[in-house]
Coordinates of C-alpha atoms and ligand atoms in Angstrom, one line a residue:
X1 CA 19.1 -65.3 -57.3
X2 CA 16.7 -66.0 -60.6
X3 CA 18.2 -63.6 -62.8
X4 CA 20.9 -64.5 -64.9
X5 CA 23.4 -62.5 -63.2
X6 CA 24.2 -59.9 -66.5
X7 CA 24.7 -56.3 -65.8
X8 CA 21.5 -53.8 -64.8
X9 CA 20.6 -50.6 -64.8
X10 CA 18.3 -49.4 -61.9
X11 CA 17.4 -45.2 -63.1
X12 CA 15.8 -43.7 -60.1
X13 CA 13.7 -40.5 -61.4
X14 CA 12.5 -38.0 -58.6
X15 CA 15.9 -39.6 -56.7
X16 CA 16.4 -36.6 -54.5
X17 CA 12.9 -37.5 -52.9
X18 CA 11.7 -38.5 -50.0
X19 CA 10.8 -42.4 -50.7
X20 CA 14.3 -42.7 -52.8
X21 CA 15.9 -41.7 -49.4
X22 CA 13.9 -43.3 -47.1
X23 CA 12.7 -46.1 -48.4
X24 CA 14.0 -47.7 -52.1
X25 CA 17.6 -46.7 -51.7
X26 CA 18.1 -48.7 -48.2
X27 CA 16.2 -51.7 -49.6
X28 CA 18.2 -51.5 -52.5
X29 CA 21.6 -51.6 -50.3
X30 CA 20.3 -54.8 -48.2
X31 CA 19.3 -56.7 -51.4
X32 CA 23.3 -55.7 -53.3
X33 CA 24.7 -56.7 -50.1
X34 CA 22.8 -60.3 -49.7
X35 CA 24.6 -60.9 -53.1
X36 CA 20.3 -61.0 -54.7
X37 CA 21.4 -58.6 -57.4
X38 CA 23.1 -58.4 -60.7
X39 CA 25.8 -56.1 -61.3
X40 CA 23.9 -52.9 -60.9
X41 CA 24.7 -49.5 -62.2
X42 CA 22.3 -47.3 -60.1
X43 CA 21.2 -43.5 -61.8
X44 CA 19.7 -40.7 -60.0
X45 CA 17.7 -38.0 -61.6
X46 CA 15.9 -35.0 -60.4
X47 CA 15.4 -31.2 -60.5
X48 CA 17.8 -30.4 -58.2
X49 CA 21.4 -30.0 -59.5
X50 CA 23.2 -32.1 -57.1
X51 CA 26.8 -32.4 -57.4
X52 CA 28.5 -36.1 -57.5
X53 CA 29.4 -35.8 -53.7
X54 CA 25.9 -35.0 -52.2
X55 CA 24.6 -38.1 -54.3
X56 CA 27.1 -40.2 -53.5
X57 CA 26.7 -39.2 -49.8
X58 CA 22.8 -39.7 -49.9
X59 CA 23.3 -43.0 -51.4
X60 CA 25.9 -43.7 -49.2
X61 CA 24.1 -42.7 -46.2
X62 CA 20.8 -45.0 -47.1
X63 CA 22.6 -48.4 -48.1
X64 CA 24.3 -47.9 -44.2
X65 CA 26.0 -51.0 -42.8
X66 CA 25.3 -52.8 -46.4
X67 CA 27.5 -49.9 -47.9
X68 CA 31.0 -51.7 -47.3
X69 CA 29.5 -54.9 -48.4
X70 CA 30.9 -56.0 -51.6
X71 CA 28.4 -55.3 -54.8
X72 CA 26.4 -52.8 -52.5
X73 CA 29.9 -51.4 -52.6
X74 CA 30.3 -51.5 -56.3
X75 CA 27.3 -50.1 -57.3
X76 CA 27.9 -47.2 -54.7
X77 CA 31.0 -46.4 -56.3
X78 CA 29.9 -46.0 -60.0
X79 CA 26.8 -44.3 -59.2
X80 CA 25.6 -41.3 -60.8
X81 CA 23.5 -38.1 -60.9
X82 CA 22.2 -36.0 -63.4
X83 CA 19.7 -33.4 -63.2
X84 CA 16.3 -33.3 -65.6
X85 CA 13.2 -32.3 -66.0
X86 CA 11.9 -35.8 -66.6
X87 CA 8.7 -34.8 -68.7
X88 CA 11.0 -33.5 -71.3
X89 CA 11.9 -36.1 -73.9
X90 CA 15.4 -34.8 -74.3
X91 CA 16.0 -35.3 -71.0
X92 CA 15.2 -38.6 -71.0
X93 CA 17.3 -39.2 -73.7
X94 CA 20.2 -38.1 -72.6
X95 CA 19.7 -40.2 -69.1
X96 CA 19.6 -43.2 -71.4
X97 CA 22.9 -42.9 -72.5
X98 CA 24.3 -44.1 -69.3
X99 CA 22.4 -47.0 -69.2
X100 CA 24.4 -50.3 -69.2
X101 CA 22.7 -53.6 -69.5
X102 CA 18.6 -53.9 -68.7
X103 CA 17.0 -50.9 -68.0
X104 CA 14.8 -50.3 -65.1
X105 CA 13.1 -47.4 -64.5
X106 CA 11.6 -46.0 -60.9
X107 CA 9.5 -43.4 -61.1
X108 CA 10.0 -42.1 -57.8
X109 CA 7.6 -38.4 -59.1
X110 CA 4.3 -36.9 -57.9
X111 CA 2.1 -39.5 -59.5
X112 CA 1.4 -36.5 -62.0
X113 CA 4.8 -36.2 -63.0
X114 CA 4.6 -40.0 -63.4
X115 CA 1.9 -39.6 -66.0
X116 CA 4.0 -37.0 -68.2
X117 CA 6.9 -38.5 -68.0
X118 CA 5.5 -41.7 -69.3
X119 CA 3.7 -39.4 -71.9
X120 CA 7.2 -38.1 -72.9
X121 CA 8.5 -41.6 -72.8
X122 CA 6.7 -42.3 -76.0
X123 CA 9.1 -40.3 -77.9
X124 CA 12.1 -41.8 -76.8
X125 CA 13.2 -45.2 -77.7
X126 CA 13.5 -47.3 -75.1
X127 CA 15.7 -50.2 -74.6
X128 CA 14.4 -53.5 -75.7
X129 CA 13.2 -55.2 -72.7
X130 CA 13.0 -52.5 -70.1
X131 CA 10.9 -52.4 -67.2
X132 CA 8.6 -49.7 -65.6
X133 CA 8.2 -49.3 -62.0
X134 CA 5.4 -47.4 -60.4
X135 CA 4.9 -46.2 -56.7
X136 CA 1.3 -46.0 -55.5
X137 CA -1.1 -43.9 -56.1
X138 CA -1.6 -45.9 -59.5
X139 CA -4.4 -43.0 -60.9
X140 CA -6.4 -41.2 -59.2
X141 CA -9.4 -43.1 -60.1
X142 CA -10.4 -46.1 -62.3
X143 CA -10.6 -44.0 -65.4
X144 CA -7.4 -42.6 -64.8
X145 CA -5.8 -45.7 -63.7
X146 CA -7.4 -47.4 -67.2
X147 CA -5.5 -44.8 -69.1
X148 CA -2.1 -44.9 -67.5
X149 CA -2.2 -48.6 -68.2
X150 CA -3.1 -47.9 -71.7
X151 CA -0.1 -45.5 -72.1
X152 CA 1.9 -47.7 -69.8
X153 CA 1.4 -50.8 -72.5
X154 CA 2.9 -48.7 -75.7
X155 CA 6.3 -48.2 -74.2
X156 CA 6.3 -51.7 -72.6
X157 CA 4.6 -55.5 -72.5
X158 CA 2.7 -55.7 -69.1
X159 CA 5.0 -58.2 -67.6
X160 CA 7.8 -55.8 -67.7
X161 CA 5.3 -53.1 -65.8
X162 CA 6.0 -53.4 -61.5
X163 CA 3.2 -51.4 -60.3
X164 CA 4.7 -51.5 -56.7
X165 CA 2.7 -52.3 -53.7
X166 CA 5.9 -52.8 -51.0
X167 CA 3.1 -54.6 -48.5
X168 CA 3.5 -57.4 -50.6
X169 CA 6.9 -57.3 -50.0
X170 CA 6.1 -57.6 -46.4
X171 CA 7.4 -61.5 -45.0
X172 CA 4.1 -61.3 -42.2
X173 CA 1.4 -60.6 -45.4
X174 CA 3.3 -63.4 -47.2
X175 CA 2.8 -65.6 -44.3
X176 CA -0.6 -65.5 -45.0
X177 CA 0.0 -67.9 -47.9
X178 CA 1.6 -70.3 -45.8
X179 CA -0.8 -69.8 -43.0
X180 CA -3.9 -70.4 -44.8
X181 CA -2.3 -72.8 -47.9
X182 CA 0.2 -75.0 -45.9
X183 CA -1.9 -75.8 -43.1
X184 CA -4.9 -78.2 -42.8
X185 CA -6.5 -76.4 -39.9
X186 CA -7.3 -72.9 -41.0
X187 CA -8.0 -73.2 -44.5
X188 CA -11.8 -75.6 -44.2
X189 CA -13.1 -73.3 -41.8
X190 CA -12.6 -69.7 -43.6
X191 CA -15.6 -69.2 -45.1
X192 CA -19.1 -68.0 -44.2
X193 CA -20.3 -70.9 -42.4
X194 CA -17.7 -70.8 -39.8
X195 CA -16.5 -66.7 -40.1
X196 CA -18.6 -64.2 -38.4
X197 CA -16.6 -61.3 -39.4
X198 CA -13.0 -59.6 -40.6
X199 CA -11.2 -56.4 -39.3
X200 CA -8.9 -55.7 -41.1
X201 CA -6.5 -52.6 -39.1
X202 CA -3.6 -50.1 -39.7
X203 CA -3.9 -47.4 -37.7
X204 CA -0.8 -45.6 -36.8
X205 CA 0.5 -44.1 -33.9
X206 CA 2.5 -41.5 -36.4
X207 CA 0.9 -37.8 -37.6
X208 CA 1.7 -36.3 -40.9
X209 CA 4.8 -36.0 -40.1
X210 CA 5.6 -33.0 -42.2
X211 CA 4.3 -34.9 -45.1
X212 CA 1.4 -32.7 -46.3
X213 CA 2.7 -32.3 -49.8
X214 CA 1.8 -35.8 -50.8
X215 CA -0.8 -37.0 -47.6
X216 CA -3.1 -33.9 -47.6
X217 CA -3.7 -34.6 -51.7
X218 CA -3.7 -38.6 -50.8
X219 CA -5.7 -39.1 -47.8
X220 CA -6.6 -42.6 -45.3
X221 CA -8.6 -44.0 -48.0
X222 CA -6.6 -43.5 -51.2
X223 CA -3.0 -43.7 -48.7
X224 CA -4.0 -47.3 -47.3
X225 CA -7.4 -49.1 -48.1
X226 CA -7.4 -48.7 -51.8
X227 CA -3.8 -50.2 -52.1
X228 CA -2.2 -52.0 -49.3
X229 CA -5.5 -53.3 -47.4
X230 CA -7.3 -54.3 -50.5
X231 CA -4.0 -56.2 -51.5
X232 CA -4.1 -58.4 -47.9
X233 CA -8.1 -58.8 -48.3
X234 CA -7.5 -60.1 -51.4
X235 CA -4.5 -62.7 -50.0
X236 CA -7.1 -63.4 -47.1
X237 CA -10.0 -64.4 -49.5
X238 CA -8.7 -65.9 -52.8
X239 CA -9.3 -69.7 -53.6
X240 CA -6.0 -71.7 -53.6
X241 CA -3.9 -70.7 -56.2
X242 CA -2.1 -74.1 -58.2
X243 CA 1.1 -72.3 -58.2
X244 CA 2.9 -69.5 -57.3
X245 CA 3.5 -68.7 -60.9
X246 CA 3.0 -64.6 -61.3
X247 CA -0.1 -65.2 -63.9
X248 CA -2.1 -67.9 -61.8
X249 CA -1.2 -66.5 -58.4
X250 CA -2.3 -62.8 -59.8
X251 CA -5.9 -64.0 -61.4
X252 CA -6.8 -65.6 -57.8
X253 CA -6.4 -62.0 -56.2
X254 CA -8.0 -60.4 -59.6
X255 CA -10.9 -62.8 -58.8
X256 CA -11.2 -61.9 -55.1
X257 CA -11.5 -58.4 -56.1
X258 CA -13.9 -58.6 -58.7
X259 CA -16.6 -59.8 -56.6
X260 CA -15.7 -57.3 -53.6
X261 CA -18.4 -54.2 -53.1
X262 CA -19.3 -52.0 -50.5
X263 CA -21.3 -53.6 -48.2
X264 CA -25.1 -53.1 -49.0
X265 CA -24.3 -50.7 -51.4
X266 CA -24.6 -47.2 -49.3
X267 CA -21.9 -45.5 -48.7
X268 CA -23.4 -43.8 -45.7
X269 CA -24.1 -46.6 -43.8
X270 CA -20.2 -48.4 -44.5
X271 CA -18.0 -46.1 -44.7
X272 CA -16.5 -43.5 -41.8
X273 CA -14.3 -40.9 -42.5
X274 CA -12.4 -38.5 -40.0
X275 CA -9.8 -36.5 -38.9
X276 CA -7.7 -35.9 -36.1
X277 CA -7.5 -32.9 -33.7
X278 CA -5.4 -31.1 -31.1
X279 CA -4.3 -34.0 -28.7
X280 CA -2.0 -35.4 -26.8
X281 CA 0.5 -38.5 -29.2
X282 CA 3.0 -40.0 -26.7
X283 CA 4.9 -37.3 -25.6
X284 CA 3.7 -35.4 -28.4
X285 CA 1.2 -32.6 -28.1
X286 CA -0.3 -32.6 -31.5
X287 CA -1.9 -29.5 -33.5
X288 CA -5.2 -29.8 -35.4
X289 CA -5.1 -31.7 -38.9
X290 CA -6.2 -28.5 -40.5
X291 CA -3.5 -26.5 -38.6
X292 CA -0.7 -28.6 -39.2
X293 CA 1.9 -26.9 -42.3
X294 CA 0.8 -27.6 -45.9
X295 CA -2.9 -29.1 -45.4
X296 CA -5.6 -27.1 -46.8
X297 CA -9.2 -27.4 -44.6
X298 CA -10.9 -27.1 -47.8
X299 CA -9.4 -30.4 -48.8
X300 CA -11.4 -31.9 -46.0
X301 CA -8.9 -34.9 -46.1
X302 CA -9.3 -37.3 -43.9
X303 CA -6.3 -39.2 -41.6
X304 CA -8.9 -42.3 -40.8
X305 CA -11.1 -44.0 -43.1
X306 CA -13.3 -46.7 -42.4
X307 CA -14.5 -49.2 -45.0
X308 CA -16.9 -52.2 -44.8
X309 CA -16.8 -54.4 -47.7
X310 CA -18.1 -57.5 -49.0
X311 CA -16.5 -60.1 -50.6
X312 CA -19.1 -61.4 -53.2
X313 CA -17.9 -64.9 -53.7
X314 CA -19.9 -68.9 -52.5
X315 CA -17.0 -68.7 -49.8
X316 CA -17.5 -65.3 -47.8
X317 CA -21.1 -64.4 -49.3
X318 CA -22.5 -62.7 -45.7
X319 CA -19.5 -62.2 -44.2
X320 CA -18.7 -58.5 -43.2
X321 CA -14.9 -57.2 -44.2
X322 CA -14.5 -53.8 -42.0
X323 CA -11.1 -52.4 -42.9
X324 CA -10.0 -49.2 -41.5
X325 CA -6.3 -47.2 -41.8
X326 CA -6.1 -44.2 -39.1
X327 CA -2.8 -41.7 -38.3
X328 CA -3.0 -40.1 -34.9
X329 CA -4.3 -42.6 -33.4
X330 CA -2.9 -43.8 -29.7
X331 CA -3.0 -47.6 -30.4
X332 CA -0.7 -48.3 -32.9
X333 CA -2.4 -51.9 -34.3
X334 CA -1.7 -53.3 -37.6
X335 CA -3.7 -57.0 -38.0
X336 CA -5.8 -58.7 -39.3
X337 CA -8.6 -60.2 -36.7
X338 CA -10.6 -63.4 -38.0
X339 CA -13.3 -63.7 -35.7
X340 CA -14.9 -67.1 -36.0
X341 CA -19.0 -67.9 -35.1
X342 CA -19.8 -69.4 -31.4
X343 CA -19.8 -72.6 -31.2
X344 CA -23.8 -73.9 -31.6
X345 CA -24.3 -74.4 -27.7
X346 CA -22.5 -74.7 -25.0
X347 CA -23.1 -78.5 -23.5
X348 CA -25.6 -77.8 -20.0
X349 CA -23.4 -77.3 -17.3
X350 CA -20.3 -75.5 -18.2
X351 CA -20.1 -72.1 -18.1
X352 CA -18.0 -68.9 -18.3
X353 CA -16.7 -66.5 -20.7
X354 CA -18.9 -66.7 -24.2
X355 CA -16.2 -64.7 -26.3
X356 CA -15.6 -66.0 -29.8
X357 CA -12.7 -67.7 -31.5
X358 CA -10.3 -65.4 -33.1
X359 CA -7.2 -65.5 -35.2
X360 CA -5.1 -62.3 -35.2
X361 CA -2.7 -62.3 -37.8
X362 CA -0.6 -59.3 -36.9
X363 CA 1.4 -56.8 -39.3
X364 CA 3.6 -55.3 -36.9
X365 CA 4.7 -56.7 -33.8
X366 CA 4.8 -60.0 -36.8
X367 CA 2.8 -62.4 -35.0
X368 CA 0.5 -65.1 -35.1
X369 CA -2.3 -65.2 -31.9
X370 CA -5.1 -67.7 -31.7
X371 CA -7.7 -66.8 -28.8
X372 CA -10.1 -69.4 -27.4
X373 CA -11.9 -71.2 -24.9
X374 CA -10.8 -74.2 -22.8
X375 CA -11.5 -75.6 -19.1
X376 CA -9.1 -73.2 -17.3
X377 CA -7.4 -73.5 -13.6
X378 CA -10.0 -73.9 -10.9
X379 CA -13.2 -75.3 -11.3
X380 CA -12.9 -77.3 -14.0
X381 CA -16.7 -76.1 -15.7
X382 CA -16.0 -72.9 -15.8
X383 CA -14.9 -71.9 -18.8
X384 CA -11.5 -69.4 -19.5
X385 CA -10.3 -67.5 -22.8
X386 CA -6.7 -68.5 -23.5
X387 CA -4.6 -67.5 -26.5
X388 CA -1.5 -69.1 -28.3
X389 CA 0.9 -66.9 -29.7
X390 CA 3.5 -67.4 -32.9
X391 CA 5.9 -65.0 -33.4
X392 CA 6.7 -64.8 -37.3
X393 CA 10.5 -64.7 -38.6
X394 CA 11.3 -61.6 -40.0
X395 CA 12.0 -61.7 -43.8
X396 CA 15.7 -61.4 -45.1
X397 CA 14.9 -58.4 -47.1
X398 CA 13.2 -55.3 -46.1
X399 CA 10.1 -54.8 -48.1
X400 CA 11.7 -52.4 -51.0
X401 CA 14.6 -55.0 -50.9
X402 CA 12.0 -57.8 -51.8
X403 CA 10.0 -55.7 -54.0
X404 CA 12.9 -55.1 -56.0
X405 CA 14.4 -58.4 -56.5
X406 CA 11.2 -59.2 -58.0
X407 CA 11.8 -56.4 -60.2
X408 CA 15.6 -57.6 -61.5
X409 CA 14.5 -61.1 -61.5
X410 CA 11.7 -60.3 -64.3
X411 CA 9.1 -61.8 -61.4
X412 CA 6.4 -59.8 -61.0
X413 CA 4.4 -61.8 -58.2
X414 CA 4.7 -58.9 -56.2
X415 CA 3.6 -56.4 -58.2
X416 CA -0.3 -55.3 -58.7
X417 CA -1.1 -56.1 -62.3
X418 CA -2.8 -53.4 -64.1
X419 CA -6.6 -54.8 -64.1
X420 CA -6.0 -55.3 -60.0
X421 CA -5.8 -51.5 -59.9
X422 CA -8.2 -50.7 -62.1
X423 CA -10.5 -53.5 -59.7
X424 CA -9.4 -51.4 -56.6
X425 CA -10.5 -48.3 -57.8
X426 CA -13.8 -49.4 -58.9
X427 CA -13.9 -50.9 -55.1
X428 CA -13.9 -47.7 -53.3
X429 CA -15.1 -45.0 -56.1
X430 CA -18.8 -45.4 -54.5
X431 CA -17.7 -43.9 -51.2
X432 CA -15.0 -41.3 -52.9
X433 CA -18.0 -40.1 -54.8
X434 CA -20.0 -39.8 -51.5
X435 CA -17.7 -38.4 -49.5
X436 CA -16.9 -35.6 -52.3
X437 CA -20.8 -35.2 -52.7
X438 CA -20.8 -34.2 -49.2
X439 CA -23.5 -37.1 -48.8
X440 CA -20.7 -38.5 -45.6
X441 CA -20.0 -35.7 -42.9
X442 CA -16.2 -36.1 -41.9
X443 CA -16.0 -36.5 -37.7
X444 CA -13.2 -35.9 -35.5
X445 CA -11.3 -37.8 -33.2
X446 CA -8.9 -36.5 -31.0
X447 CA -5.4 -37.3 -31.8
X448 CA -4.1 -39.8 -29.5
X449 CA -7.5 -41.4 -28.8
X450 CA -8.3 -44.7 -29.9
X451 CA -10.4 -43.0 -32.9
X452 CA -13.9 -42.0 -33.2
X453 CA -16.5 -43.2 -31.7
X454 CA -18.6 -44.6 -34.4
X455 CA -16.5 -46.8 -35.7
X456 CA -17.6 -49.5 -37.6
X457 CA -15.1 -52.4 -36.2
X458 CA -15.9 -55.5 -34.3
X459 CA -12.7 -55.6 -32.5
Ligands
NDP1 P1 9.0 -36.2 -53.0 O1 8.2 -35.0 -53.3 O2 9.8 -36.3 -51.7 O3 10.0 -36.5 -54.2 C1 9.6 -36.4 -55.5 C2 10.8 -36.3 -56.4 O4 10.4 -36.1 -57.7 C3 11.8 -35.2 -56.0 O5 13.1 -35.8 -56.1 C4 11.6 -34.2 -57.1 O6 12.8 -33.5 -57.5 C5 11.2 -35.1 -58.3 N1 10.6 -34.4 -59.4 C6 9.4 -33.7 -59.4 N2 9.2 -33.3 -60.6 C7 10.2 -33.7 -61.4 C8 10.5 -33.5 -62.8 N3 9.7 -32.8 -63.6 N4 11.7 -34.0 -63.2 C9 12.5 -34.7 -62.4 N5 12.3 -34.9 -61.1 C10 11.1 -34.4 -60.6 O7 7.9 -37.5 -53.1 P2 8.1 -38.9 -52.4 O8 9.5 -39.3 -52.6 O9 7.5 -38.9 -51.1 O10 7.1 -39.8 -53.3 C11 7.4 -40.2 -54.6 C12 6.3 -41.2 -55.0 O11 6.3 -42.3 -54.1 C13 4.9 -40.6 -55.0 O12 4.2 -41.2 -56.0 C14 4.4 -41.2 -53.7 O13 3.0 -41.4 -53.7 C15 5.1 -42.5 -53.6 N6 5.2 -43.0 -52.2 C16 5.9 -42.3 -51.3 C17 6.1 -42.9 -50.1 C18 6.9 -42.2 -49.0 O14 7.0 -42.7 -47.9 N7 7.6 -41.1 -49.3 C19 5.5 -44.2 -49.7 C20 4.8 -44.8 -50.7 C21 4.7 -44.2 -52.0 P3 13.0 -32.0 -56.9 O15 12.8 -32.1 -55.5 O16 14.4 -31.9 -57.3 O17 12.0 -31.2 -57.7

């Protein structure tokens, strides 16, 4: 534990949501149980008038085993609700005056919400020192995005701003660090000269899930690529950072994402977009996109987005970055796949499989796989693919847990800093533009397939 250990206030707005439930309020109850957090007075706030039993139960039901443990159990039995309409600035007031200690707020809203509520934040004086948390999507665009973090920077100093991105808060994408910084025998041969190519894949074997409200508005592209995956591109392509300290560890990424572009420029030829229809998931027989509840077909919004970028730089100049996020889809693969050049020649006289090197770094199972050639069993010239396989550790926090440690502990190394979202926004606006111009026809793939057909990935 790096903060001081004095009492916090963690104010949840939009707390009878989805995420809160599902996502922040466990994380929270595994980090107050590890013994990572101050004293912590948690608030809830939404529309809905909850009484102090159903919060107490929802809270009690998301911290789960961690809800006997000693400060998870504190916090559980102080916590409160109120219901607000958090745009209005007497609202906000009043939710203040429960606050003991530093303030956090999580905006937990409609990313519209968000934006008003900051708006009515301006006329409420915040505590001295109080942080700002923000879920993704940051904006809807880099204009947008630009202004939030203007509006975001009168209420507080950017180091007190978390603009959440909980991959980061993933152990396997922080093992990247270690993989690439802590080893001699990666690190000299990522770059162009030895790296033919990165996919870069999340595809899901989930649906929407009854999660239209916020997907159908979002989509694969705005959902995925232009947060998480540009995140882990950027871990996979920085230069060394000296330190780990949140300013020099966030310019490296800001600099990896400066010089990354669409990949010649034409968002016909590098970008895919699609949607899923009728199929079979699983066990699941799935409806058309358009026909499941909430989405509107005029929305065209895709579930699977394709994206080939490149990363501008002396290091990766030529070298292809195909990332692609898909729902519906039958094999459920989250990695990161390096593949490495062939060798020059092969020496006269040996033979056999021609395949090239590749290191699969992957997301979920957390592994580490290394395929390539050797002399195998039998005739001892013929050549055979062989792989070696790392299984990571899991992390001790889940990746809200991390996420918000970083927030109590005043660190915000794993938070996207506000020019990094502004950068990822300007990295995909040529192919939103497209797409909206109609200038990209949207293709189908069945649900349960392994996607469409002309998909841009190597692997
Ligand atoms: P939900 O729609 O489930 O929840 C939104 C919450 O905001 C509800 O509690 C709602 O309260 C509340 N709310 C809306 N307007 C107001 C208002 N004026 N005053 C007070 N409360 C208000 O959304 P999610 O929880 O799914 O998402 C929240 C944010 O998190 C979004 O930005 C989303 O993009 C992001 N996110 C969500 C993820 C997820 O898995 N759910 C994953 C990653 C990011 P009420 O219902 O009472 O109106």
């Amino acid at each position: 534990m790096t903060n001081d250990g004095s009492a916090q206030t963690l104010l949840i707005l939009g707390a009878s949501g989805d995420l809160t439930a599902r996502l922040l309020l466990p994380g929270l109850g595994a980090l107050l149980a590890a013994g990572d957090a101050p004293p912590l007075t948690l608030l809830g706030a939404g529309t809905e008038d909850w009484d102090a039993d159903r919060w107490h139960q929802r809270v009690s039901d998301a911290f789960g085993d961690h809800r006997e443990a000693g400060p998870a159990a504190k916090t559980l039995e102080n916590t409160r609700y109120r219901s607000a309409d958090v745009t209005r600035p007497e609202d906000l007031r009043r939710l203040l005056e429960d606050v003991d200690g530093t303030l956090s707020i999580f905006f937990a809203l409609p990313p519209a919400v968000t934006a008003k509520a900051c708006e009515a934040l301006l006329d409420v004086d915040l505590p001295k020192g109080t942080r700002l948390v923000l879920e993704k999507p940051f904006g809807t665009g880099s204009a947008s995005a630009a202004a939030l973090n203007r509006l975001l920077t009168r209420l507080t100093p950017e180091e007190k701003i978390h603009r959440i991105d909980h991959f980061l808060g993933k152990s396997t994408v922080l093992n990247i660090l270690g993989l690439r910084f802590a080893n001699r025998i990666f690190e000299p041969l990522l770059n162009s000269e030895h790296v033919a190519g990165v996919d870069l894949v999340f595809d899901e074997d989930l649906a929407l899930e009854g999660r239209a409200g916020y997907y159908d508005k979002a989509g694969a592209l705005a959902d995925m690529i232009q947060s998480h995956l540009l995140q882990i591109l950027a871990l996979l392509t920085m230069e060394a950072p000296q330190s780990l300290d949140a300013g020099v560890f966030r310019d490296g990424t800001a600099e990896a994402l400066r010089a990354t572009r669409l990949w010649g420029g034409d968002p016909k030829q590098s970008s895919l977009r699609a949607r899923y229809t009728a199929g079979k998931l699983g066990d699941r027989q799935l409806p058309d996109y358009v026909d499941e509840d909430g989405v509107d077909p005029a929305r065209e919004t895709e579930t699977l987005a394709e994206l080939v970028l490149a990363v501008d730089t002396w290091r990766w100049a030529g070298v292809p970055f195909r990332l692609r996020s898909g729902k519906a889809v039958a094999n459920s693969r989250k990695e990161a796949v390096i593949t490495f050049k062939e060798p020059q020649r092969l020496p006269d006289g040996l033979s056999g499989p021609d395949g090239p090197n590749r290191l699969r770094i992957g997301f979920g199972p957390d592994r580490l796989e290394l395929d390539f050639t050797i002399n195998g069993p039998g005739d001892p010239f013929v050549l055979d693919p062989i792989t070696l396989r790392a299984d990571f550790g899991p992390g001790d926090l889940p990746p809200y847990g991390e996420v918000l440690r970083g927030v109590f502990d005043d660190e915000p190394l794993l938070s996207v800093r506000g020019d990094v979202a502004e950068q990822c926004w300007r990295i995909v606006e040529p192919v939103t533009k497209a797409w909206h111009d109609g200038e990209v026809p949207i293709v189908e793939y069945p649900a349960g397939s392994d996607g469409p057909e002309n998909s841009h990935l190597d692997v």
